[in-house]
C-alpha positions as a Markdown table, in Angstrom:
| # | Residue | x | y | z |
|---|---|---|---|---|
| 1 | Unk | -17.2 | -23.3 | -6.1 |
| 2 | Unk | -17.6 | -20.7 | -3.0 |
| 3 | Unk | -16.5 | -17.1 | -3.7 |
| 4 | Unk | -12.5 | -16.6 | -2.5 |
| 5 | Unk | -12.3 | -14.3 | 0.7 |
| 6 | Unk | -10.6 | -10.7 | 0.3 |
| 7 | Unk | -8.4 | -10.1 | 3.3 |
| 8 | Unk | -9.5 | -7.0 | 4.6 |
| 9 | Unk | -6.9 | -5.7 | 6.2 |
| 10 | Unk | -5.0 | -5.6 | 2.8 |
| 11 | Unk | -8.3 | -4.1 | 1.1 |
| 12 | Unk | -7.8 | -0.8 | 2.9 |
| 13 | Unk | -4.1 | -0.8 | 2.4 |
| 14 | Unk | -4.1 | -0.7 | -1.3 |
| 15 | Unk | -5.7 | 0.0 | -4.2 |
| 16 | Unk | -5.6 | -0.6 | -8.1 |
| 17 | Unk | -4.1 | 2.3 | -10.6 |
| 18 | Unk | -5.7 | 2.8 | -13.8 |
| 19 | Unk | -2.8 | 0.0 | -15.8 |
| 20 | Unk | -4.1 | -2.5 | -13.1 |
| 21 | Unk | -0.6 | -2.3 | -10.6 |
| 22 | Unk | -1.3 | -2.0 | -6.9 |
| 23 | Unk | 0.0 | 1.3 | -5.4 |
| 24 | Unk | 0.5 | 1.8 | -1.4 |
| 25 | Unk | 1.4 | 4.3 | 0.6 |
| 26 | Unk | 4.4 | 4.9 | 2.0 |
| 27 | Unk | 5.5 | 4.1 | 5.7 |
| 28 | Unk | 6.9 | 6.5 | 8.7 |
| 29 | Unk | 4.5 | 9.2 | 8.1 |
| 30 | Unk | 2.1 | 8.8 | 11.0 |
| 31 | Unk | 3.8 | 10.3 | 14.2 |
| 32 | Unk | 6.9 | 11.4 | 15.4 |
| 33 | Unk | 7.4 | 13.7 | 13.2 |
| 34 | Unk | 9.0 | 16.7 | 14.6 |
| 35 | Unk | 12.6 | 15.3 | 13.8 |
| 36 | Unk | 12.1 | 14.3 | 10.7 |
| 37 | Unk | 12.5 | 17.2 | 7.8 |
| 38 | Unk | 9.9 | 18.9 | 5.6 |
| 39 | Unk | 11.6 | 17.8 | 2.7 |
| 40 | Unk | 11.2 | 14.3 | 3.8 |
| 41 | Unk | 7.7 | 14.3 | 5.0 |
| 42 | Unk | 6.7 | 15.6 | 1.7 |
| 43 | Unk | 8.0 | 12.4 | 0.0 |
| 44 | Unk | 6.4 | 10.0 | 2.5 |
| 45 | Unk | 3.1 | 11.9 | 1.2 |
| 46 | Unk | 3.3 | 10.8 | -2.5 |
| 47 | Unk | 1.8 | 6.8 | -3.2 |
| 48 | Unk | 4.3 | 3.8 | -4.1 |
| 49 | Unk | 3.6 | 1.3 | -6.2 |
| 50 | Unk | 4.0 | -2.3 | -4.6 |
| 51 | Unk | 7.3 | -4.3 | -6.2 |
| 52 | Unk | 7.3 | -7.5 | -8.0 |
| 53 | Unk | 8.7 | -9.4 | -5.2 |
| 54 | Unk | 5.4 | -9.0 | -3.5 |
| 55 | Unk | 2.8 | -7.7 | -6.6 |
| 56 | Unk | 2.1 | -11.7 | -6.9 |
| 57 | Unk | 1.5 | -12.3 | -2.9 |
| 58 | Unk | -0.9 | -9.6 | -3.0 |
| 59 | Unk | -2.5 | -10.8 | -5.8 |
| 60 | Unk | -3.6 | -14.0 | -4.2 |
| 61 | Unk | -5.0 | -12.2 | -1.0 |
| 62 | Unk | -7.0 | -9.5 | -3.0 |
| 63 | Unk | -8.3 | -11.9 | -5.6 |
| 64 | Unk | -11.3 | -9.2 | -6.8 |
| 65 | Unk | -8.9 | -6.1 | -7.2 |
């Protein structure tokens, strides 16, 4: 059976924590960023992890994560 292709988009998007859940980052952090407030942009700096909902979609696209 051929090796299953990693999309590689999603490769550089996410990556696995140490109890094998897939964390992301958070979105809105990348420009305009003059109205939005310190306190705010702060939080968009910490990492997510990704929900169930889609934890079994991402799954399937990353198969060697």
């Amino acid at each position: 059976m051929p090796k299953m292709k990693t999309n590689r988009g999603a490769a550089k998007r996410f990556s696995l924590t140490g109890g094998g859940k897939i964390r992301r980052a958070k979105a809105f952090a990348r420009h305009i960023l003059t109205k939005k407030s310190t306190k705010r942009k702060r939080g968009l700096r910490q990492n997510n992890l990704v929900d169930a909902a889609n934890t079994k979609m991402l799954r399937k696209i990353l198969p060697y994560m």
